[in-house]
PDB file of C-alpha atoms in Angstrom:
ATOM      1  CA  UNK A   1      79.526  66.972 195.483  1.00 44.00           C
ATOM      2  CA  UNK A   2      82.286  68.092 193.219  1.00 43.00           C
ATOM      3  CA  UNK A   3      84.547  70.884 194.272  1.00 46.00           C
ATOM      4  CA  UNK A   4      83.801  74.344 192.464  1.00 46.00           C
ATOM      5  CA  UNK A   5      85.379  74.471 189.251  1.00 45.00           C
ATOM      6  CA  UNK A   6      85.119  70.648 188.155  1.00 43.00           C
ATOM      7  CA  UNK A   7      85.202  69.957 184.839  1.00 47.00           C
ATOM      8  CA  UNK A   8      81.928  70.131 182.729  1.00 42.00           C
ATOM      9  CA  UNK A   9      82.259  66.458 181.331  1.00 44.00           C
ATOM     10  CA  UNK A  10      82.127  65.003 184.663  1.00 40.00           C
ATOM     11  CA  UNK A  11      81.592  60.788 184.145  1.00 43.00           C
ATOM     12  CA  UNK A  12      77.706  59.826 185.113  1.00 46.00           C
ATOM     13  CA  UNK A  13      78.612  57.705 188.207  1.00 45.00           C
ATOM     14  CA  UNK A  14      79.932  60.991 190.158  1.00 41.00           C
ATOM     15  CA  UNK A  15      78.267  61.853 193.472  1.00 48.00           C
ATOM     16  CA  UNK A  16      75.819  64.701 192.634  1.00 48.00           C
ATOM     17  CA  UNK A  17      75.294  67.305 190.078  1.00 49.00           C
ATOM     18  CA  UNK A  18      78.802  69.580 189.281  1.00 48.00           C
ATOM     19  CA  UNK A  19      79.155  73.212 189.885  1.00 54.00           C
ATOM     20  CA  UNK A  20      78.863  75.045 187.383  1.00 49.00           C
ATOM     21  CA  UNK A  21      81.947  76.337 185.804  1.00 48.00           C
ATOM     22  CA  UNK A  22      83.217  79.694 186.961  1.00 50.00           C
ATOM     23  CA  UNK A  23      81.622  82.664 184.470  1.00 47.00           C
ATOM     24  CA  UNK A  24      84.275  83.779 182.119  1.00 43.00           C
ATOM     25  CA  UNK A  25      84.873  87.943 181.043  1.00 47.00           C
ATOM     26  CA  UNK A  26      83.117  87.300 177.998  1.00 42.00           C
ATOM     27  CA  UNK A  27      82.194  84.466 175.585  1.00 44.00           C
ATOM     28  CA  UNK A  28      83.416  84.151 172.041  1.00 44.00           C
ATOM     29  CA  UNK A  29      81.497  86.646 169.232  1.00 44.00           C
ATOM     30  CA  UNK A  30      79.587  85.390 166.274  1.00 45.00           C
ATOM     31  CA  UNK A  31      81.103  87.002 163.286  1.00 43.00           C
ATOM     32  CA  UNK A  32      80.050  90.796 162.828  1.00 43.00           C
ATOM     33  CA  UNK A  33      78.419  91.081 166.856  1.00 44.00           C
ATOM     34  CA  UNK A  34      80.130  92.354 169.485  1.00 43.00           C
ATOM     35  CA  UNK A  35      81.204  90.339 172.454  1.00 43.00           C
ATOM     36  CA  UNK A  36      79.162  90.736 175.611  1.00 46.00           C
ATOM     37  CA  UNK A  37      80.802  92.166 178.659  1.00 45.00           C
ATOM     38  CA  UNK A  38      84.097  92.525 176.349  1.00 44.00           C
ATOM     39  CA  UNK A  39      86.033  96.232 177.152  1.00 47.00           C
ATOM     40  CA  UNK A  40      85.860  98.918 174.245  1.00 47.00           C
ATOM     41  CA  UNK A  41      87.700  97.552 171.410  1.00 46.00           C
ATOM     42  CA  UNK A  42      90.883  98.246 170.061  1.00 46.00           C
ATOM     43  CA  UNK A  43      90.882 100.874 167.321  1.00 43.00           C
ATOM     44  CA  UNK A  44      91.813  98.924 163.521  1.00 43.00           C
ATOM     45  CA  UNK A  45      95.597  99.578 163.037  1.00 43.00           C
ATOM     46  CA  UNK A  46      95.795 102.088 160.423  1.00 40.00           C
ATOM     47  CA  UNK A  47      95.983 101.282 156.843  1.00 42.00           C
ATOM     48  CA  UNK A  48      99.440 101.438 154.983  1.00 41.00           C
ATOM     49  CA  UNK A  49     100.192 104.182 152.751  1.00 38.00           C
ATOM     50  CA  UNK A  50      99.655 102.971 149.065  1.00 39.00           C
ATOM     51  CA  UNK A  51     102.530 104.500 146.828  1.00 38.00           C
ATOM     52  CA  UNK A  52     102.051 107.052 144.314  1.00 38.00           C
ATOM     53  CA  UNK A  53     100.711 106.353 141.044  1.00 35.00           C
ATOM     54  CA  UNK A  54     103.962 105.736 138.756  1.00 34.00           C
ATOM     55  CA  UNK A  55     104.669 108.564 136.241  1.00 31.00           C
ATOM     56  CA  UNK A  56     104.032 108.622 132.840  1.00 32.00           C
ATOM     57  CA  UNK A  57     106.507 111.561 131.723  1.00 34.00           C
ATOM     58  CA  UNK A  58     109.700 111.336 133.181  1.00 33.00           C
ATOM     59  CA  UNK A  59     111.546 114.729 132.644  1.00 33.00           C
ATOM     60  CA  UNK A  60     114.872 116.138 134.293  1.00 34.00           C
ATOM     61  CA  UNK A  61     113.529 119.138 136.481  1.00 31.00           C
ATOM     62  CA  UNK A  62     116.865 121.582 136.378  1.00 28.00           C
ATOM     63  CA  UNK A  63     116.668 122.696 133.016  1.00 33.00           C
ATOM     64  CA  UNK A  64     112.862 123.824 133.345  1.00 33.00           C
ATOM     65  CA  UNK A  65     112.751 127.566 133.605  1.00 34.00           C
ATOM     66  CA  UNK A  66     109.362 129.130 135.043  1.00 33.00           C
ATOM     67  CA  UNK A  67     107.649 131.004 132.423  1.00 35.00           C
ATOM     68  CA  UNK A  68     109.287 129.227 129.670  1.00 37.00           C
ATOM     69  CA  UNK A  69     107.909 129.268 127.031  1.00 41.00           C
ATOM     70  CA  UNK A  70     108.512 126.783 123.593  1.00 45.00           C
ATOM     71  CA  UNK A  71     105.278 126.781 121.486  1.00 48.00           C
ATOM     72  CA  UNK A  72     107.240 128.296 118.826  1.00 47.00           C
ATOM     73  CA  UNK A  73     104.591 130.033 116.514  1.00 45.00           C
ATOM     74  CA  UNK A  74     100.646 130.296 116.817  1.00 40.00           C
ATOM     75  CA  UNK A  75      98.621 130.435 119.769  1.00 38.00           C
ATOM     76  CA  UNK A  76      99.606 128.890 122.990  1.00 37.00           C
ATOM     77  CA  UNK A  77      99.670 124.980 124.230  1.00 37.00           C
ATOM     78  CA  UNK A  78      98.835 124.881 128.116  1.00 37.00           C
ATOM     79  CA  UNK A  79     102.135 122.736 129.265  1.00 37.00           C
ATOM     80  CA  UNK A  80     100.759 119.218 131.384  1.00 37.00           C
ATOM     81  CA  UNK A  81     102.474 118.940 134.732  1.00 36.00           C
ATOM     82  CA  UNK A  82     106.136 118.146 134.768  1.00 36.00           C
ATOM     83  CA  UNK A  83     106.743 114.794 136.554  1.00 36.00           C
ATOM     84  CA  UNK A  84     110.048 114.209 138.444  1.00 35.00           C
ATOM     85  CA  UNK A  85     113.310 113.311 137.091  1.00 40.00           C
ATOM     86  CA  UNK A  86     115.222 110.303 136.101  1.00 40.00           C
ATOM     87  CA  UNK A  87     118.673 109.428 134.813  1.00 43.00           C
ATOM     88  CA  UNK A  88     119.621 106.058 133.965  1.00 48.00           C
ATOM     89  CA  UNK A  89     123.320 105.036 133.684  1.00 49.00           C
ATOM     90  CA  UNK A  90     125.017 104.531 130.002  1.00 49.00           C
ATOM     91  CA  UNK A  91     125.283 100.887 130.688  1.00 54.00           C
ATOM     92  CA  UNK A  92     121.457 100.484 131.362  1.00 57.00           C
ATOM     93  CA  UNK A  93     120.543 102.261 128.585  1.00 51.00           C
ATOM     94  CA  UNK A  94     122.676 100.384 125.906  1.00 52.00           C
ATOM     95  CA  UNK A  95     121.127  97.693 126.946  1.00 57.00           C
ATOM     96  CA  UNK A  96     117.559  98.706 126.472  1.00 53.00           C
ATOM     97  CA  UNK A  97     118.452 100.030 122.319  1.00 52.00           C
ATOM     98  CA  UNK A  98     119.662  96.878 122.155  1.00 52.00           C
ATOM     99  CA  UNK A  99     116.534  95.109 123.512  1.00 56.00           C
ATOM    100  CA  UNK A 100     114.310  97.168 121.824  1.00 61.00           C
ATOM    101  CA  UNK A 101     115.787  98.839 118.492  1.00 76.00           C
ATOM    102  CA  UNK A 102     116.077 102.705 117.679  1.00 83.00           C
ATOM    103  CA  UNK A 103     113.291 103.403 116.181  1.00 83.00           C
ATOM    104  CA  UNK A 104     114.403 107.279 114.946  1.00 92.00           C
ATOM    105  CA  UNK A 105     116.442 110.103 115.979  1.00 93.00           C
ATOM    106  CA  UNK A 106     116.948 113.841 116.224  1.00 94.00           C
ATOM    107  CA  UNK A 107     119.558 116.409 116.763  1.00 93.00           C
ATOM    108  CA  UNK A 108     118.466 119.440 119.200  1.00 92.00           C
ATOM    109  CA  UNK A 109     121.048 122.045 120.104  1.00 90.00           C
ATOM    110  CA  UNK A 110     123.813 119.578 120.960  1.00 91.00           C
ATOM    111  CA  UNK A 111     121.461 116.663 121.901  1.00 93.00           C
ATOM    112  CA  UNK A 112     120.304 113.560 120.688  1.00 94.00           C
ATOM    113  CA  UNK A 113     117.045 112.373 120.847  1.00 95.00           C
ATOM    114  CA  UNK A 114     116.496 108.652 119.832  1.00 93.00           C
ATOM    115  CA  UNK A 115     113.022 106.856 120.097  1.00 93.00           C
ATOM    116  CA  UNK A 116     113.143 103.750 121.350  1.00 85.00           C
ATOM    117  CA  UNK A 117     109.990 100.928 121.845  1.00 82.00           C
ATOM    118  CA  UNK A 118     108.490 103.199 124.916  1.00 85.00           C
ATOM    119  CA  UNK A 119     111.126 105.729 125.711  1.00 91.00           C
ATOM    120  CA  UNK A 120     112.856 108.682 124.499  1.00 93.00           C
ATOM    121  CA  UNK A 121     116.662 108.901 125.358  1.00 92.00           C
ATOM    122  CA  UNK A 122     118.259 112.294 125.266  1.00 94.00           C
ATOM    123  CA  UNK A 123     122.076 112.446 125.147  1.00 92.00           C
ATOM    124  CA  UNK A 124     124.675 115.102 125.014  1.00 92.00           C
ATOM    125  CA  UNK A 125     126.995 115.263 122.552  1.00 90.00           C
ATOM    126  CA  UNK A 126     129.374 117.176 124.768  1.00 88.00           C
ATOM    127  CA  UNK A 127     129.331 115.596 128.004  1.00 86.00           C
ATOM    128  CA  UNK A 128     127.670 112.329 129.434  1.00 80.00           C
ATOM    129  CA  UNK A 129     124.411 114.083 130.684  1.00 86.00           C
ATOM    130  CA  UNK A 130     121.819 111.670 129.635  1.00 89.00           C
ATOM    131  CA  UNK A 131     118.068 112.024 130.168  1.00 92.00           C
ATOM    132  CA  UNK A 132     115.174 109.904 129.960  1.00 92.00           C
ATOM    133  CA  UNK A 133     111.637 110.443 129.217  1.00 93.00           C
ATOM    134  CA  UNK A 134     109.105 107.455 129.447  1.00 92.00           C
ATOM    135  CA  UNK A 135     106.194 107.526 126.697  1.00 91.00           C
ATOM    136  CA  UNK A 136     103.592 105.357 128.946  1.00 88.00           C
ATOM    137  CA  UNK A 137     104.094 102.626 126.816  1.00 85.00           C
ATOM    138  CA  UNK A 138     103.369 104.055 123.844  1.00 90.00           C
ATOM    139  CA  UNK A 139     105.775 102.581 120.711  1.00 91.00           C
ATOM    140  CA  UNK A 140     107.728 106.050 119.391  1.00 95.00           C
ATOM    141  CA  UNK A 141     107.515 105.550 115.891  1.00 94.00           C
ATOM    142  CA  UNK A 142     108.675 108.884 114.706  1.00 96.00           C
ATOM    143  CA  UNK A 143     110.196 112.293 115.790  1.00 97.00           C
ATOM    144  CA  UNK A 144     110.744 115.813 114.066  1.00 97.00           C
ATOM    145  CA  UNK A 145     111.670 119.022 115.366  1.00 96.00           C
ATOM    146  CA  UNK A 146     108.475 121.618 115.084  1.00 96.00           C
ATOM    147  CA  UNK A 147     108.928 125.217 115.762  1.00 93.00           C
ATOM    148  CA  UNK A 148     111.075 125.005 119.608  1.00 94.00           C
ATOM    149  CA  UNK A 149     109.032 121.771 120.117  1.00 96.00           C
ATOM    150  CA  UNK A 150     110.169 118.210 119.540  1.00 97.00           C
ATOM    151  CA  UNK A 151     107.051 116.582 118.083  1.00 98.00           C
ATOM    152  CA  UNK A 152     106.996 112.511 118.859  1.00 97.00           C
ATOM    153  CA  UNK A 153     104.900 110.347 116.534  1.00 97.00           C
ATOM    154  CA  UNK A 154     103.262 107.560 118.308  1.00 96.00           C
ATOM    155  CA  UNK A 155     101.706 103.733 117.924  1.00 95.00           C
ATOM    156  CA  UNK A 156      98.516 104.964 119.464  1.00 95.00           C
ATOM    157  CA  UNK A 157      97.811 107.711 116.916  1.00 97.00           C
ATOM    158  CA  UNK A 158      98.801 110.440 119.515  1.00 96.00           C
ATOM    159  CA  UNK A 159     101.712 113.030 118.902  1.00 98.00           C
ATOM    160  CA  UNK A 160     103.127 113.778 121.940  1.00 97.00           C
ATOM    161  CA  UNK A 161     105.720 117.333 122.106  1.00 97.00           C
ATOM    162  CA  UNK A 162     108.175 118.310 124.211  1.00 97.00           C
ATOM    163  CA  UNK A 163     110.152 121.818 124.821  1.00 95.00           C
ATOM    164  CA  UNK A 164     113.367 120.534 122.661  1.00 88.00           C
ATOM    165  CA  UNK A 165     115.362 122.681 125.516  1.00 89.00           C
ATOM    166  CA  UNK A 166     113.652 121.928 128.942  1.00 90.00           C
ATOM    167  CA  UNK A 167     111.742 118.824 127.822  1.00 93.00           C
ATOM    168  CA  UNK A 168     108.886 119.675 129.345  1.00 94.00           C
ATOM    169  CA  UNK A 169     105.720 118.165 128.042  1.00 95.00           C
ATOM    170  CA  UNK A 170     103.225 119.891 126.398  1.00 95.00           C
ATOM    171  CA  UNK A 171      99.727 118.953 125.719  1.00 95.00           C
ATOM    172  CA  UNK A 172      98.943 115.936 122.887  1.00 96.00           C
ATOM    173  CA  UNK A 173      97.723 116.224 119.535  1.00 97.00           C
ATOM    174  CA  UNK A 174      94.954 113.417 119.226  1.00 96.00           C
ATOM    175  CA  UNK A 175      93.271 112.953 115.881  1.00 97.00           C
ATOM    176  CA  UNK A 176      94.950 110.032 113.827  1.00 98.00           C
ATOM    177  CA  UNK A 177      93.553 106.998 114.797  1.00 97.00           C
ATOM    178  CA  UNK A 178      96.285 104.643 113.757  1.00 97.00           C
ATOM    179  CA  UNK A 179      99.946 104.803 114.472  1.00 97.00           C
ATOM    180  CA  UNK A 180     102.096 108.170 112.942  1.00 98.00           C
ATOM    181  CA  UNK A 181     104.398 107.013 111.525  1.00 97.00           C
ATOM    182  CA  UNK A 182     106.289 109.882 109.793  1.00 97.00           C
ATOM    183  CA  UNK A 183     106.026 114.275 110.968  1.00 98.00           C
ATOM    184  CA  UNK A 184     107.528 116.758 108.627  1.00 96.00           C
ATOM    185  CA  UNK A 185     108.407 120.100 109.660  1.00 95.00           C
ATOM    186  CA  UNK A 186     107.247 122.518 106.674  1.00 93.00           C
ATOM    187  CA  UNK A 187     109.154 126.352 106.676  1.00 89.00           C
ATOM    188  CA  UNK A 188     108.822 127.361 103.435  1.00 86.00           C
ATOM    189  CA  UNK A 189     110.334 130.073 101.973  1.00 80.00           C
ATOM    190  CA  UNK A 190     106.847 132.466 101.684  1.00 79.00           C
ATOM    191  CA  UNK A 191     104.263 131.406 103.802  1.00 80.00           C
ATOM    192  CA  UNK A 192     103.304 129.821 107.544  1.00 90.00           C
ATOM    193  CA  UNK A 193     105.593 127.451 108.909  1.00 94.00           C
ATOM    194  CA  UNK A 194     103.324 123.863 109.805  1.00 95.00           C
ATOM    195  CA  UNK A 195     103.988 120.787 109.823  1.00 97.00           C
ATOM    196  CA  UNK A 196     102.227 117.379 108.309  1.00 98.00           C
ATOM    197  CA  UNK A 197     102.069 113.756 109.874  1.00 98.00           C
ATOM    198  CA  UNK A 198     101.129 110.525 108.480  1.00 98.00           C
ATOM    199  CA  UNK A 199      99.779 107.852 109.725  1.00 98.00           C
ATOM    200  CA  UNK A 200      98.539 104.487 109.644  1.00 97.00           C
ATOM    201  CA  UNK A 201      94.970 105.556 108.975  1.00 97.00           C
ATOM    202  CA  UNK A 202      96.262 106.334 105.724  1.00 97.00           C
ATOM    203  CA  UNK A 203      95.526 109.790 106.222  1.00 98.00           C
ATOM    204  CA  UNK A 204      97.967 113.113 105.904  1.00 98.00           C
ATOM    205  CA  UNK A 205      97.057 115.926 108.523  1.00 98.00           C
ATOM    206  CA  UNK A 206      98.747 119.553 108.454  1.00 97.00           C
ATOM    207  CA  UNK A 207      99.495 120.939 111.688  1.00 97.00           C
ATOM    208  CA  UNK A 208      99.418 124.717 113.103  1.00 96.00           C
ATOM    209  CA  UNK A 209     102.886 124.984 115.401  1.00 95.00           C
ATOM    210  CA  UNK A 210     100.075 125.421 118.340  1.00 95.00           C
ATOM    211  CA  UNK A 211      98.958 121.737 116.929  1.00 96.00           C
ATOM    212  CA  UNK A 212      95.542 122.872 116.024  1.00 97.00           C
ATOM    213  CA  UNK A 213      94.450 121.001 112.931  1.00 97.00           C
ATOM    214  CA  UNK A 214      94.203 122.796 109.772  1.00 97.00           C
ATOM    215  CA  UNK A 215      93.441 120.214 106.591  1.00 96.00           C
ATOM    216  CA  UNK A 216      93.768 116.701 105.709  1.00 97.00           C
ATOM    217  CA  UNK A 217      95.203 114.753 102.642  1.00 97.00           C
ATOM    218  CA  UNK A 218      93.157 111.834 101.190  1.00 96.00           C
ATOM    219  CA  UNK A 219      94.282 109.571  98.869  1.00 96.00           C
ATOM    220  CA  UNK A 220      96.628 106.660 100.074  1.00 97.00           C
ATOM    221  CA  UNK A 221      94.925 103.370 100.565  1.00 96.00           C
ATOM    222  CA  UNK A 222      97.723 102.202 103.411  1.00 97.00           C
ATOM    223  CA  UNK A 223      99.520 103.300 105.851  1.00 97.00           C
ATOM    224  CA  UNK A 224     101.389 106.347 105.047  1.00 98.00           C
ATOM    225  CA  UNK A 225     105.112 106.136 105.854  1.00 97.00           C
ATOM    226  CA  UNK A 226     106.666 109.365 104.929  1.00 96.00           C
ATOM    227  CA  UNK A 227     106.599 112.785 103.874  1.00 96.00           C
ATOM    228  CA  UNK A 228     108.202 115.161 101.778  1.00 94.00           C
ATOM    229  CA  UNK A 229     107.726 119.128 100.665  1.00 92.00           C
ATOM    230  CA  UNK A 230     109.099 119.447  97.750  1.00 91.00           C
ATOM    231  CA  UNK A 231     108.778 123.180  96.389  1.00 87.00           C
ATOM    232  CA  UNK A 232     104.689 124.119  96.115  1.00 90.00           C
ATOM    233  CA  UNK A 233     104.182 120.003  95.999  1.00 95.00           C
ATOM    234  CA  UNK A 234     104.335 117.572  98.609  1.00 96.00           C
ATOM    235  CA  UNK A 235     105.008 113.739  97.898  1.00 97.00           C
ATOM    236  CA  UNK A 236     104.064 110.883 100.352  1.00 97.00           C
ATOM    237  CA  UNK A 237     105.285 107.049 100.307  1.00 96.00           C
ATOM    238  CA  UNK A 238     102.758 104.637 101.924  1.00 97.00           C
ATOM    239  CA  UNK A 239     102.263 100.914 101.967  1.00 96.00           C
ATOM    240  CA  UNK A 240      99.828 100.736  99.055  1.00 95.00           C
ATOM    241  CA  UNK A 241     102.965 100.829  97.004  1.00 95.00           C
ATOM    242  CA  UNK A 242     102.164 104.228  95.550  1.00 96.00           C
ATOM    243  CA  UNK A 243     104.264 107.937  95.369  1.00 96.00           C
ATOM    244  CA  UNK A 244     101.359 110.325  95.356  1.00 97.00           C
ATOM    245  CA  UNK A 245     102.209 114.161  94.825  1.00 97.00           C
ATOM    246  CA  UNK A 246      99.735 116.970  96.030  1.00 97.00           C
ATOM    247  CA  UNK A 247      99.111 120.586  95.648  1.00 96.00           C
ATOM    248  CA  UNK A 248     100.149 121.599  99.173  1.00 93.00           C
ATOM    249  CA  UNK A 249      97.795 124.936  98.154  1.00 91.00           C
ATOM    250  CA  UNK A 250      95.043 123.130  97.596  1.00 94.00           C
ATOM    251  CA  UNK A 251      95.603 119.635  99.205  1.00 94.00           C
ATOM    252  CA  UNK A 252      94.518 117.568  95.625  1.00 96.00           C
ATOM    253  CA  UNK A 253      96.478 114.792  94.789  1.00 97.00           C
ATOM    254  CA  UNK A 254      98.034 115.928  91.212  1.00 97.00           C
ATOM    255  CA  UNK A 255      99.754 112.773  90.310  1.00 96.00           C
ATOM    256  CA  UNK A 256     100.112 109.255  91.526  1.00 96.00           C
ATOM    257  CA  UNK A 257     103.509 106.864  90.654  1.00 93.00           C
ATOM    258  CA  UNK A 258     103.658 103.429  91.080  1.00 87.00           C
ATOM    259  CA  UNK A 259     106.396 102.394  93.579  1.00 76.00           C
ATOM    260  CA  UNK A 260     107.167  98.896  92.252  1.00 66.00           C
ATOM    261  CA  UNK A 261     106.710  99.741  88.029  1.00 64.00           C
ATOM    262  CA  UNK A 262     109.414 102.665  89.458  1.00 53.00           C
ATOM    263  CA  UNK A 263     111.558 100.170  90.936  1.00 48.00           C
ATOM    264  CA  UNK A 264     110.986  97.339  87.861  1.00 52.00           C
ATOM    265  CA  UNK A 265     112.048 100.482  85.423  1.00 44.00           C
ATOM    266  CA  UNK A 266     114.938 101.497  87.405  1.00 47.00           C
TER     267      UNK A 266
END
């Protein structure tokens, strides 16, 4: 006979049958059953932490004062949470105007505010203090100071404002549904202070300071690319190659001038 132990595959001409092969702890598992006579098994190793979502709103923290509040006029716009800050250096952010192009730009209390392709840059005009807020990827097309807000005209038809002190975001307006691609602040001299944007959609749309919706100007055939009051009228540009002027009272077009006989004339 074969000693104990002997391998399995022993050649036919061997004296007698083999012993069997010593029993081993436990035999290999089929996929999804548990191995028999195997000890408990080892718990999973823990997953790894996935990182947080990245923000949308990027907003410098120190300047926002609890109970602040910058609706500037009618009724009250719930502020969206503040996100953490960011400051990017001069260098870097040189190089992103000149990758993507100033679109527009304000002056707040000291401060710049230029729009670039997804981003709003704010910069002092007394020290280097430079702040950034990120748009989500939305184009800034346009930007206008509203009341104590700064209102941001978008490529997605959204107007997105901002406290023009602490930067904190407020909530949207969302009712265009093209790009905005001009806002107008409107104080006149007797009367409500609002404001009007136009858009793509070739539609004009006054604004409470709260940014409820109050009336809408139809006319244009194009995009609409800016805005003026002018006394009790308002005029309006827009890529149908047409000046129209409107009864700001009453919101009827008056009188329509065409752009390019204008030009020809002039």
């Amino acid at each position: 006979e074969a000693p104990g132990g002997a391998d399995m595959h022993m050649q036919e001409d061997a004296e007698g049958p083999a012993e069997p092969p010593e029993p081993i702890d436990a035999m290999p598992a089929e996929k999804g059953e548990p191995a028999e006579n195997a000890g408990p098994a080892e718990p999973p190793d823990e997953p790894a932490p996935t990182p947080d979502e990245p923000v949308t709103d990027v907003i410098d923290a120190l300047e926002t004062g609890a109970g602040e509040e910058e609706d500037g006029g009618e009724g009250h716009a719930e502020p969206v949470a503040a996100a953490e800050s960011s400051f990017e250096s001069t260098e870097k952010l040189v190089k992103t105007h000149q990758a993507t192009g100033v679109r527009t730009a304000v002056l707040v209390n000291g401060k710049v505010w230029t729009g670039l392709k997804n981003s709003i840059s704010v910069r002092s005009t007394r020290s280097n203090e430079l702040h950034v807020i990120q748009t989500g990827g939305d184009y800034v097309w346009c930007m206008a100071v509203v009341g104590r807000q700064v209102w941001v005209g978008t490529g997605s038809g959204q107007i997105l404002r901002y406290g023009h002190n602490n930067r904190r975001p407020r909530a949207p307006i969302k009712r265009h549904t093209g790009g905005v691609y001009t806002i107008y602040s409107h104080r006149p001299a007797s009367g409500t202070h609002t404001a009007f944007s136009g858009s793509a959609d070739f539609l004009i749309f006054e604004w409470s300071l709260a940014g409820t919706f109050l009336r809408q100007f139809l006319g244009h055939t194009n995009g609409v690319r800016a805005i003026l009051p002018a006394g009790v009228n308002l005029w309006s540009c827009a890529d149908d190659c047409t000046i129209k002027v409107w009864d700001i009272d009453t919101s009827k077009c008056i009188d329509t001038l065409d752009a390019a006989a204008s030009c020809e004339t002039d």
